[in-house]
Amino acid sequence: MNVSSYYKEKGQDAVLEAYYRSEADIPLVFVGFLNAGDTLDSLKTLKTQLDHTYGTREVHFLYQLPREQVLEIFKKATLFLHASHEEGFPMVILESMQFGIPFICTDVGNVRDLCAELIINSPLEMATKINALLGSPDYYNQMSQELHYTIKEYTYEKIVGKVESVIQD
């Protein structure tokens, strides 16, 4: 699963390539809210090219869904894949953690603080990490539990408390 506006900077092309290079046998679902230029069309064209190279895979491109539907998709997701080129504080990563969904992400924003082990730098690294998580239920469950535990440190009360302590210092 990937939730992000359809902008080239969001790296959905890298997510798509990683998915095709992986051994995943589950569908890939993209959920986008905005579409910059021809990004969505470019992704669909890339999917067709990757289908020819790797064989047809199940990929869904969803657009402008109501928030409730996005949350339902999160509840059914197995992995969250994010390859953005730059982010400040990617809230979608925190949302995936809230649902106990392991994420695989580029090194953007504060993601390294959340789980450095799941940081990747290329589609090939993402494909390898997809295979590792989906190929080992023990590893998958360990990551899911660790991320769900970590998210408890990111409540508004704790974040405000940290900000207040920095201001007071």
mmCIF file of C-alpha atoms in Angstrom:
data_model
loop_
_atom_site.group_PDB
_atom_site.id
_atom_site.type_symbol
_atom_site.label_atom_id
_atom_site.label_comp_id
_atom_site.label_asym_id
_atom_site.label_seq_id
_atom_site.Cartn_x
_atom_site.Cartn_y
_atom_site.Cartn_z
ATOM 1 C CA MET A 1 0.000 0.000 0.000
ATOM 2 C CA ASN A 2 1.081 3.550 -0.693
ATOM 3 C CA VAL A 3 -0.857 6.652 0.342
ATOM 4 C CA SER A 4 0.431 9.881 -1.105
ATOM 5 C CA SER A 5 -0.521 12.570 -3.567
ATOM 6 C CA TYR A 6 0.420 11.684 -7.116
ATOM 7 C CA TYR A 7 3.515 13.894 -7.389
ATOM 8 C CA LYS A 8 6.780 12.785 -8.999
ATOM 9 C CA GLU A 9 8.594 13.767 -5.771
ATOM 10 C CA LYS A 10 6.589 11.151 -3.861
ATOM 11 C CA GLY A 11 8.458 8.317 -5.579
ATOM 12 C CA GLN A 12 5.519 6.095 -6.501
ATOM 13 C CA ASP A 13 7.489 5.011 -9.578
ATOM 14 C CA ALA A 14 10.164 3.538 -7.276
ATOM 15 C CA VAL A 15 7.477 1.794 -5.198
ATOM 16 C CA LEU A 16 5.974 0.309 -8.354
ATOM 17 C CA GLU A 17 9.365 -0.886 -9.598
ATOM 18 C CA ALA A 18 10.212 -2.394 -6.193
ATOM 19 C CA TYR A 19 6.901 -4.240 -6.096
ATOM 20 C CA TYR A 20 7.535 -5.785 -9.511
ATOM 21 C CA ARG A 21 11.090 -6.753 -8.557
ATOM 22 C CA SER A 22 9.869 -8.391 -5.345
ATOM 23 C CA GLU A 23 8.299 -11.793 -4.909
ATOM 24 C CA ALA A 24 5.139 -10.327 -3.353
ATOM 25 C CA ASP A 25 1.984 -12.203 -4.276
ATOM 26 C CA ILE A 26 -0.406 -9.624 -2.853
ATOM 27 C CA PRO A 27 -1.920 -6.647 -4.723
ATOM 28 C CA LEU A 28 -0.344 -3.206 -4.578
ATOM 29 C CA VAL A 29 -2.766 -0.356 -3.876
ATOM 30 C CA PHE A 30 -1.902 3.291 -4.464
ATOM 31 C CA VAL A 31 -4.161 5.910 -2.894
ATOM 32 C CA GLY A 32 -3.681 9.489 -4.062
ATOM 33 C CA PHE A 33 -5.434 12.737 -3.219
ATOM 34 C CA LEU A 34 -3.929 15.170 -5.712
ATOM 35 C CA ASN A 35 -2.489 14.561 -9.169
ATOM 36 C CA ALA A 36 0.316 16.856 -10.301
ATOM 37 C CA GLY A 37 0.614 17.046 -14.062
ATOM 38 C CA ASP A 38 0.627 13.632 -15.661
ATOM 39 C CA THR A 39 1.974 11.675 -12.666
ATOM 40 C CA LEU A 40 -0.937 9.240 -12.428
ATOM 41 C CA ASP A 41 -0.913 8.593 -16.183
ATOM 42 C CA SER A 42 2.871 8.095 -16.055
ATOM 43 C CA LEU A 43 2.470 5.513 -13.293
ATOM 44 C CA LYS A 44 -0.138 3.633 -15.314
ATOM 45 C CA THR A 45 2.188 3.652 -18.326
ATOM 46 C CA LEU A 46 5.051 2.396 -16.159
ATOM 47 C CA LYS A 47 2.807 -0.394 -14.850
ATOM 48 C CA THR A 48 2.136 -1.518 -18.438
ATOM 49 C CA GLN A 49 5.881 -1.528 -19.166
ATOM 50 C CA LEU A 50 6.627 -3.489 -15.984
ATOM 51 C CA ASP A 51 3.843 -5.968 -16.829
ATOM 52 C CA HIS A 52 5.674 -6.697 -20.102
ATOM 53 C CA THR A 53 9.024 -7.078 -18.335
ATOM 54 C CA TYR A 54 8.039 -9.016 -15.197
ATOM 55 C CA GLY A 55 4.588 -10.402 -15.960
ATOM 56 C CA THR A 56 1.196 -8.943 -15.119
ATOM 57 C CA ARG A 57 0.710 -7.980 -11.478
ATOM 58 C CA GLU A 58 -2.348 -6.711 -9.617
ATOM 59 C CA VAL A 59 -1.966 -2.968 -9.045
ATOM 60 C CA HIS A 60 -4.766 -0.520 -8.197
ATOM 61 C CA PHE A 61 -4.551 3.258 -8.568
ATOM 62 C CA LEU A 62 -7.215 4.924 -6.423
ATOM 63 C CA TYR A 63 -7.862 8.637 -6.480
ATOM 64 C CA GLN A 64 -9.584 11.101 -4.149
ATOM 65 C CA LEU A 65 -11.161 8.585 -1.784
ATOM 66 C CA PRO A 66 -12.979 9.780 1.326
ATOM 67 C CA ARG A 67 -10.868 9.522 4.504
ATOM 68 C CA GLU A 68 -13.055 6.696 5.853
ATOM 69 C CA GLN A 69 -12.294 4.529 2.815
ATOM 70 C CA VAL A 70 -8.568 5.195 3.139
ATOM 71 C CA LEU A 71 -8.687 4.054 6.769
ATOM 72 C CA GLU A 72 -10.490 0.870 5.707
ATOM 73 C CA ILE A 73 -7.717 0.176 3.209
ATOM 74 C CA PHE A 74 -5.134 0.713 5.959
ATOM 75 C CA LYS A 75 -6.940 -1.876 8.089
ATOM 76 C CA LYS A 76 -6.550 -4.476 5.325
ATOM 77 C CA ALA A 77 -2.985 -3.586 4.309
ATOM 78 C CA THR A 78 0.002 -5.858 4.845
ATOM 79 C CA LEU A 79 2.872 -3.434 4.121
ATOM 80 C CA PHE A 80 3.208 0.303 3.678
ATOM 81 C CA LEU A 81 5.670 1.347 0.967
ATOM 82 C CA HIS A 82 6.898 4.944 0.783
ATOM 83 C CA ALA A 83 9.681 6.222 -1.487
ATOM 84 C CA SER A 84 9.301 9.974 -1.210
ATOM 85 C CA HIS A 85 12.315 12.101 -2.144
ATOM 86 C CA GLU A 86 11.690 14.560 0.685
ATOM 87 C CA GLU A 87 9.344 14.848 3.649
ATOM 88 C CA GLY A 88 9.333 16.721 6.910
ATOM 89 C CA PHE A 89 7.339 14.432 9.141
ATOM 90 C CA PRO A 90 5.498 11.820 7.045
ATOM 91 C CA MET A 91 2.230 11.322 8.917
ATOM 92 C CA VAL A 92 1.293 8.370 6.682
ATOM 93 C CA ILE A 93 4.158 6.422 8.249
ATOM 94 C CA LEU A 94 2.703 7.072 11.706
ATOM 95 C CA GLU A 95 -0.711 6.007 10.430
ATOM 96 C CA SER A 96 0.675 2.728 9.140
ATOM 97 C CA MET A 97 2.360 2.143 12.505
ATOM 98 C CA GLN A 98 -0.917 2.841 14.297
ATOM 99 C CA PHE A 99 -2.426 -0.078 12.388
ATOM 100 C CA GLY A 100 0.592 -2.284 13.116
ATOM 101 C CA ILE A 101 1.595 -2.291 9.447
ATOM 102 C CA PRO A 102 5.344 -2.464 8.843
ATOM 103 C CA PHE A 103 6.595 0.277 6.548
ATOM 104 C CA ILE A 104 9.489 0.348 4.124
ATOM 105 C CA CYS A 105 10.615 3.892 3.423
ATOM 106 C CA THR A 106 13.332 6.110 2.030
ATOM 107 C CA ASP A 107 15.415 8.090 4.526
ATOM 108 C CA VAL A 108 13.207 11.175 4.764
ATOM 109 C CA GLY A 109 12.061 13.334 7.650
ATOM 110 C CA ASN A 110 12.115 11.606 11.006
ATOM 111 C CA VAL A 111 11.631 8.068 9.657
ATOM 112 C CA ARG A 112 15.111 6.951 10.759
ATOM 113 C CA ASP A 113 14.078 7.708 14.362
ATOM 114 C CA LEU A 114 11.033 5.466 13.993
ATOM 115 C CA CYS A 115 12.822 2.387 12.627
ATOM 116 C CA ALA A 116 16.195 2.682 10.874
ATOM 117 C CA GLU A 117 16.035 -1.013 9.959
ATOM 118 C CA LEU A 118 13.236 -0.371 7.457
ATOM 119 C CA ILE A 119 14.985 2.484 5.617
ATOM 120 C CA ILE A 120 15.915 1.826 1.981
ATOM 121 C CA ASN A 121 17.743 3.796 -0.703
ATOM 122 C CA SER A 122 16.646 2.150 -3.948
ATOM 123 C CA PRO A 123 13.849 0.100 -5.507
ATOM 124 C CA LEU A 124 16.086 -2.977 -5.326
ATOM 125 C CA GLU A 125 16.604 -2.480 -1.577
ATOM 126 C CA MET A 126 12.855 -2.010 -1.166
ATOM 127 C CA ALA A 127 12.165 -5.230 -3.095
ATOM 128 C CA THR A 128 14.651 -7.091 -0.891
ATOM 129 C CA LYS A 129 13.011 -5.735 2.268
ATOM 130 C CA ILE A 130 9.533 -6.634 0.941
ATOM 131 C CA ASN A 131 10.753 -10.198 0.419
ATOM 132 C CA ALA A 132 12.310 -10.321 3.890
ATOM 133 C CA LEU A 133 9.132 -9.152 5.640
ATOM 134 C CA LEU A 134 6.685 -11.228 3.608
ATOM 135 C CA GLY A 135 8.963 -14.262 3.597
ATOM 136 C CA SER A 136 9.350 -14.487 7.363
ATOM 137 C CA PRO A 137 6.231 -14.340 9.539
ATOM 138 C CA ASP A 138 8.429 -14.075 12.652
ATOM 139 C CA TYR A 139 10.302 -11.053 11.285
ATOM 140 C CA TYR A 140 7.068 -9.472 10.053
ATOM 141 C CA ASN A 141 5.381 -9.908 13.449
ATOM 142 C CA GLN A 142 8.439 -8.599 15.291
ATOM 143 C CA MET A 143 8.505 -5.439 13.164
ATOM 144 C CA SER A 144 4.741 -4.997 13.465
ATOM 145 C CA GLN A 145 4.898 -5.201 17.260
ATOM 146 C CA GLU A 146 7.939 -2.922 17.544
ATOM 147 C CA LEU A 147 6.369 -0.270 15.341
ATOM 148 C CA HIS A 148 3.049 -0.444 17.166
ATOM 149 C CA TYR A 149 4.917 0.009 20.462
ATOM 150 C CA THR A 150 6.977 2.906 19.068
ATOM 151 C CA ILE A 151 3.884 4.783 17.886
ATOM 152 C CA LYS A 152 2.753 5.085 21.489
ATOM 153 C CA GLU A 153 5.610 7.579 21.939
ATOM 154 C CA TYR A 154 4.029 9.846 19.339
ATOM 155 C CA THR A 155 0.837 10.934 21.081
ATOM 156 C CA TYR A 156 0.016 14.630 20.957
ATOM 157 C CA GLU A 157 0.556 14.891 24.701
ATOM 158 C CA LYS A 158 4.077 13.456 24.485
ATOM 159 C CA ILE A 159 5.004 15.539 21.446
ATOM 160 C CA VAL A 160 3.724 18.736 23.091
ATOM 161 C CA GLY A 161 5.629 17.813 26.249
ATOM 162 C CA LYS A 162 8.861 17.417 24.287
ATOM 163 C CA VAL A 163 8.317 20.730 22.492
ATOM 164 C CA GLU A 164 7.599 22.498 25.786
ATOM 165 C CA SER A 165 10.754 21.086 27.366
ATOM 166 C CA VAL A 166 12.838 22.318 24.418
ATOM 167 C CA ILE A 167 11.258 25.774 24.685
ATOM 168 C CA GLN A 168 11.927 25.928 28.430
ATOM 169 C CA ASP A 169 15.577 24.942 27.968
#
